[in-house]
Amino acid sequence: MTLPAATRNLATLVAHAAHDLGGINPVLVDVTSKLALADAFVVVSAPTDRQVRAIAEDIMDRVWANGGRRPAHIEGRSEGVWVLLDYSDLLVHVLLDGEREFYALERLWGDCPAVPIEVDTEEARAAAVARAAAHGAEGRQ
């Protein structure tokens, strides 16, 4: 991939935010060679519209807290079926599981490299344990 480091770092931050709220299978699609609009997409899904909205909101909060960036454009925020966050160099797609399956963005851009974003870090495991404890469940690793 020929992604700029800043875009890769933003994608990793987005994936961690999504993962922490139950986002499923974050994937980075490098479109630098095919699209002038952005460097990459992050595609992530969730099982409910409430989770889709919560993940999108948390992504916006974390990106703001880690660099003061707001999306240039937001689509689908109120519906919670497919939320698009446009950070110019990175487009973030948060979709319901069924919508992700139907639209298959990773396959649509099949000639571009698409790789899962690794979020299983010690920090991610600690966050999962903290979330479980906050909800009255015993944390398991």
mmCIF file of N, CA, C and O in Angstrom, residues 33-86:
data_model
loop_
_atom_site.group_PDB
_atom_site.id
_atom_site.type_symbol
_atom_site.label_atom_id
_atom_site.label_comp_id
_atom_site.label_asym_id
_atom_site.label_seq_id
_atom_site.Cartn_x
_atom_site.Cartn_y
_atom_site.Cartn_z
ATOM 1 N N SER A 33 -4.595 4.490 -5.807
ATOM 2 C CA SER A 33 -4.276 4.331 -7.225
ATOM 3 C C SER A 33 -5.491 4.474 -8.133
ATOM 4 O O SER A 33 -5.346 4.579 -9.348
ATOM 5 N N LYS A 34 -6.703 4.486 -7.578
ATOM 6 C CA LYS A 34 -7.916 4.477 -8.395
ATOM 7 C C LYS A 34 -8.816 5.696 -8.221
ATOM 8 O O LYS A 34 -9.677 5.935 -9.040
ATOM 9 N N LEU A 35 -8.633 6.446 -7.142
ATOM 10 C CA LEU A 35 -9.579 7.496 -6.820
ATOM 11 C C LEU A 35 -8.857 8.736 -6.316
ATOM 12 O O LEU A 35 -8.032 8.644 -5.404
ATOM 13 N N ALA A 36 -9.158 9.866 -6.892
ATOM 14 C CA ALA A 36 -8.551 11.119 -6.441
ATOM 15 C C ALA A 36 -9.296 11.710 -5.253
ATOM 16 O O ALA A 36 -8.797 12.596 -4.572
ATOM 17 N N LEU A 37 -10.495 11.206 -4.997
ATOM 18 C CA LEU A 37 -11.355 11.719 -3.939
ATOM 19 C C LEU A 37 -10.794 11.482 -2.541
ATOM 20 O O LEU A 37 -10.944 12.309 -1.647
ATOM 21 N N ALA A 38 -10.149 10.330 -2.328
ATOM 22 C CA ALA A 38 -9.645 9.961 -1.004
ATOM 23 C C ALA A 38 -8.492 8.991 -1.169
ATOM 24 O O ALA A 38 -8.300 8.402 -2.228
ATOM 25 N N ASP A 39 -7.746 8.809 -0.078
ATOM 26 C CA ASP A 39 -6.670 7.824 -0.078
ATOM 27 C C ASP A 39 -7.189 6.427 0.234
ATOM 28 O O ASP A 39 -6.674 5.438 -0.276
ATOM 29 N N ALA A 40 -8.190 6.367 1.131
ATOM 30 C CA ALA A 40 -8.649 5.059 1.592
ATOM 31 C C ALA A 40 -10.064 5.134 2.146
ATOM 32 O O ALA A 40 -10.568 6.221 2.448
ATOM 33 N N PHE A 41 -10.660 3.951 2.291
ATOM 34 C CA PHE A 41 -11.935 3.784 2.976
ATOM 35 C C PHE A 41 -11.687 2.884 4.172
ATOM 36 O O PHE A 41 -10.866 1.964 4.095
ATOM 37 N N VAL A 42 -12.424 3.110 5.236
ATOM 38 C CA VAL A 42 -12.548 2.118 6.299
ATOM 39 C C VAL A 42 -13.998 1.676 6.262
ATOM 40 O O VAL A 42 -14.901 2.508 6.244
ATOM 41 N N VAL A 43 -14.200 0.369 6.216
ATOM 42 C CA VAL A 43 -15.536 -0.210 6.215
ATOM 43 C C VAL A 43 -15.653 -1.060 7.475
ATOM 44 O O VAL A 43 -14.790 -1.902 7.745
ATOM 45 N N VAL A 44 -16.710 -0.815 8.240
ATOM 46 C CA VAL A 44 -16.959 -1.579 9.463
ATOM 47 C C VAL A 44 -18.464 -1.737 9.612
ATOM 48 O O VAL A 44 -19.229 -0.902 9.127
ATOM 49 N N SER A 45 -18.892 -2.805 10.256
ATOM 50 C CA SER A 45 -20.328 -3.016 10.418
ATOM 51 C C SER A 45 -20.682 -3.270 11.875
ATOM 52 O O SER A 45 -19.812 -3.498 12.714
ATOM 53 N N ALA A 46 -21.984 -3.244 12.125
ATOM 54 C CA ALA A 46 -22.530 -3.486 13.462
ATOM 55 C C ALA A 46 -23.907 -4.124 13.303
ATOM 56 O O ALA A 46 -24.571 -3.926 12.283
ATOM 57 N N PRO A 47 -24.357 -4.865 14.315
ATOM 58 C CA PRO A 47 -25.622 -5.589 14.180
ATOM 59 C C PRO A 47 -26.889 -4.753 14.329
ATOM 60 O O PRO A 47 -27.949 -5.171 13.880
ATOM 61 N N THR A 48 -26.814 -3.576 14.941
ATOM 62 C CA THR A 48 -28.026 -2.778 15.152
ATOM 63 C C THR A 48 -27.808 -1.339 14.719
ATOM 64 O O THR A 48 -26.685 -0.838 14.708
ATOM 65 N N ASP A 49 -28.925 -0.651 14.405
ATOM 66 C CA ASP A 49 -28.823 0.756 14.008
ATOM 67 C C ASP A 49 -28.308 1.615 15.158
ATOM 68 O O ASP A 49 -27.581 2.577 14.945
ATOM 69 N N ARG A 50 -28.653 1.255 16.363
ATOM 70 C CA ARG A 50 -28.164 2.004 17.527
ATOM 71 C C ARG A 50 -26.641 1.906 17.622
ATOM 72 O O ARG A 50 -25.963 2.899 17.899
ATOM 73 N N GLN A 51 -26.100 0.711 17.366
ATOM 74 C CA GLN A 51 -24.648 0.545 17.394
ATOM 75 C C GLN A 51 -23.986 1.298 16.248
ATOM 76 O O GLN A 51 -22.920 1.886 16.435
ATOM 77 N N VAL A 52 -24.593 1.276 15.081
ATOM 78 C CA VAL A 52 -24.037 2.009 13.939
ATOM 79 C C VAL A 52 -23.896 3.486 14.307
ATOM 80 O O VAL A 52 -22.841 4.089 14.108
ATOM 81 N N ARG A 53 -24.951 4.059 14.860
ATOM 82 C CA ARG A 53 -24.901 5.482 15.243
ATOM 83 C C ARG A 53 -23.874 5.721 16.348
ATOM 84 O O ARG A 53 -23.115 6.694 16.296
ATOM 85 N N ALA A 54 -23.844 4.847 17.350
ATOM 86 C CA ALA A 54 -22.902 5.013 18.464
ATOM 87 C C ALA A 54 -21.460 4.914 17.981
ATOM 88 O O ALA A 54 -20.599 5.696 18.409
ATOM 89 N N ILE A 55 -21.192 3.970 17.104
ATOM 90 C CA ILE A 55 -19.834 3.820 16.560
ATOM 91 C C ILE A 55 -19.439 5.073 15.782
ATOM 92 O O ILE A 55 -18.345 5.609 15.969
ATOM 93 N N ALA A 56 -20.322 5.565 14.941
ATOM 94 C CA ALA A 56 -20.022 6.775 14.161
ATOM 95 C C ALA A 56 -19.763 7.966 15.085
ATOM 96 O O ALA A 56 -18.810 8.732 14.869
ATOM 97 N N GLU A 57 -20.587 8.122 16.110
ATOM 98 C CA GLU A 57 -20.391 9.227 17.058
ATOM 99 C C GLU A 57 -19.058 9.109 17.793
ATOM 100 O O GLU A 57 -18.348 10.096 17.970
ATOM 101 N N ASP A 58 -18.717 7.883 18.218
ATOM 102 C CA ASP A 58 -17.463 7.688 18.937
ATOM 103 C C ASP A 58 -16.269 7.934 18.025
ATOM 104 O O ASP A 58 -15.263 8.508 18.458
ATOM 105 N N ILE A 59 -16.375 7.517 16.780
ATOM 106 C CA ILE A 59 -15.296 7.806 15.828
ATOM 107 C C ILE A 59 -15.099 9.313 15.717
ATOM 108 O O ILE A 59 -13.975 9.810 15.801
ATOM 109 N N MET A 60 -16.187 10.055 15.541
ATOM 110 C CA MET A 60 -16.066 11.514 15.431
ATOM 111 C C MET A 60 -15.457 12.122 16.693
ATOM 112 O O MET A 60 -14.590 13.001 16.600
ATOM 113 N N ASP A 61 -15.879 11.650 17.860
ATOM 114 C CA ASP A 61 -15.331 12.162 19.124
ATOM 115 C C ASP A 61 -13.837 11.885 19.240
ATOM 116 O O ASP A 61 -13.054 12.754 19.624
ATOM 117 N N ARG A 62 -13.432 10.671 18.904
ATOM 118 C CA ARG A 62 -12.017 10.307 19.044
ATOM 119 C C ARG A 62 -11.134 11.024 18.037
ATOM 120 O O ARG A 62 -10.020 11.428 18.370
ATOM 121 N N VAL A 63 -11.607 11.157 16.819
ATOM 122 C CA VAL A 63 -10.812 11.872 15.821
ATOM 123 C C VAL A 63 -10.660 13.331 16.242
ATOM 124 O O VAL A 63 -9.575 13.907 16.138
ATOM 125 N N TRP A 64 -11.721 13.924 16.762
ATOM 126 C CA TRP A 64 -11.646 15.299 17.258
ATOM 127 C C TRP A 64 -10.654 15.403 18.413
ATOM 128 O O TRP A 64 -9.811 16.298 18.438
ATOM 129 N N ALA A 65 -10.733 14.462 19.350
ATOM 130 C CA ALA A 65 -9.857 14.482 20.522
ATOM 131 C C ALA A 65 -8.388 14.224 20.159
ATOM 132 O O ALA A 65 -7.488 14.656 20.882
ATOM 133 N N ASN A 66 -8.138 13.555 19.058
ATOM 134 C CA ASN A 66 -6.781 13.206 18.652
ATOM 135 C C ASN A 66 -6.304 13.988 17.435
ATOM 136 O O ASN A 66 -5.624 13.447 16.580
ATOM 137 N N GLY A 67 -6.660 15.221 17.346
ATOM 138 C CA GLY A 67 -6.159 16.027 16.244
ATOM 139 C C GLY A 67 -7.072 17.152 15.821
ATOM 140 O O GLY A 67 -6.752 17.901 14.920
ATOM 141 N N GLY A 68 -8.225 17.251 16.448
ATOM 142 C CA GLY A 68 -9.109 18.370 16.168
ATOM 143 C C GLY A 68 -9.743 18.374 14.798
ATOM 144 O O GLY A 68 -10.048 19.435 14.262
ATOM 145 N N ARG A 69 -9.949 17.208 14.213
ATOM 146 C CA ARG A 69 -10.577 17.135 12.884
ATOM 147 C C ARG A 69 -12.050 16.771 13.006
ATOM 148 O O ARG A 69 -12.425 15.902 13.767
ATOM 149 N N ARG A 70 -12.843 17.451 12.223
ATOM 150 C CA ARG A 70 -14.267 17.121 12.072
ATOM 151 C C ARG A 70 -14.456 16.604 10.646
ATOM 152 O O ARG A 70 -13.739 17.018 9.729
ATOM 153 N N PRO A 71 -15.435 15.732 10.440
ATOM 154 C CA PRO A 71 -15.685 15.290 9.060
ATOM 155 C C PRO A 71 -16.140 16.457 8.196
ATOM 156 O O PRO A 71 -16.886 17.321 8.652
ATOM 157 N N ALA A 72 -15.679 16.478 6.951
ATOM 158 C CA ALA A 72 -16.111 17.506 6.013
ATOM 159 C C ALA A 72 -17.571 17.311 5.650
ATOM 160 O O ALA A 72 -18.272 18.272 5.329
ATOM 161 N N HIS A 73 -18.028 16.070 5.712
ATOM 162 C CA HIS A 73 -19.407 15.755 5.364
ATOM 163 C C HIS A 73 -19.835 14.492 6.106
ATOM 164 O O HIS A 73 -19.030 13.597 6.319
ATOM 165 N N ILE A 74 -21.108 14.435 6.484
ATOM 166 C CA ILE A 74 -21.678 13.270 7.172
ATOM 167 C C ILE A 74 -22.977 12.917 6.471
ATOM 168 O O ILE A 74 -23.791 13.794 6.204
ATOM 169 N N GLU A 75 -23.159 11.635 6.193
ATOM 170 C CA GLU A 75 -24.401 11.147 5.593
ATOM 171 C C GLU A 75 -24.958 10.025 6.459
ATOM 172 O O GLU A 75 -24.196 9.223 7.002
ATOM 173 N N GLY A 76 -26.270 9.938 6.567
ATOM 174 C CA GLY A 76 -26.937 8.812 7.195
ATOM 175 C C GLY A 76 -26.908 8.758 8.700
ATOM 176 O O GLY A 76 -27.264 7.742 9.297
ATOM 177 N N ARG A 77 -26.513 9.833 9.320
ATOM 178 C CA ARG A 77 -26.340 9.859 10.773
ATOM 179 C C ARG A 77 -27.627 9.541 11.524
ATOM 180 O O ARG A 77 -27.619 8.795 12.493
ATOM 181 N N SER A 78 -28.743 10.091 11.113
ATOM 182 C CA SER A 78 -29.987 9.895 11.857
ATOM 183 C C SER A 78 -30.606 8.526 11.621
ATOM 184 O O SER A 78 -31.236 7.969 12.512
ATOM 185 N N GLU A 79 -30.416 7.945 10.440
ATOM 186 C CA GLU A 79 -31.031 6.657 10.142
ATOM 187 C C GLU A 79 -30.303 5.497 10.809
ATOM 188 O O GLU A 79 -30.922 4.533 11.229
ATOM 189 N N GLY A 80 -28.987 5.548 10.849
ATOM 190 C CA GLY A 80 -28.215 4.484 11.479
ATOM 191 C C GLY A 80 -28.139 3.207 10.678
ATOM 192 O O GLY A 80 -27.847 2.152 11.219
ATOM 193 N N VAL A 81 -28.384 3.293 9.383
ATOM 194 C CA VAL A 81 -28.285 2.116 8.517
ATOM 195 C C VAL A 81 -26.904 2.083 7.863
ATOM 196 O O VAL A 81 -26.244 1.056 7.819
ATOM 197 N N TRP A 82 -26.488 3.240 7.368
ATOM 198 C CA TRP A 82 -25.178 3.394 6.730
ATOM 199 C C TRP A 82 -24.755 4.833 7.010
ATOM 200 O O TRP A 82 -25.329 5.774 6.479
ATOM 201 N N VAL A 83 -23.739 4.996 7.841
ATOM 202 C CA VAL A 83 -23.223 6.328 8.148
ATOM 203 C C VAL A 83 -21.899 6.488 7.415
ATOM 204 O O VAL A 83 -21.019 5.634 7.503
ATOM 205 N N LEU A 84 -21.806 7.584 6.678
ATOM 206 C CA LEU A 84 -20.578 7.918 5.964
ATOM 207 C C LEU A 84 -19.968 9.148 6.624
ATOM 208 O O LEU A 84 -20.638 10.176 6.774
ATOM 209 N N LEU A 85 -18.713 9.028 7.018
ATOM 210 C CA LEU A 85 -17.954 10.150 7.578
ATOM 211 C C LEU A 85 -16.830 10.465 6.593
ATOM 212 O O LEU A 85 -15.989 9.603 6.314
ATOM 213 N N ASP A 86 -16.820 11.671 6.073
ATOM 214 C CA ASP A 86 -15.844 12.077 5.064
ATOM 215 C C ASP A 86 -14.764 12.932 5.715
ATOM 216 O O ASP A 86 -14.996 14.094 6.049
#
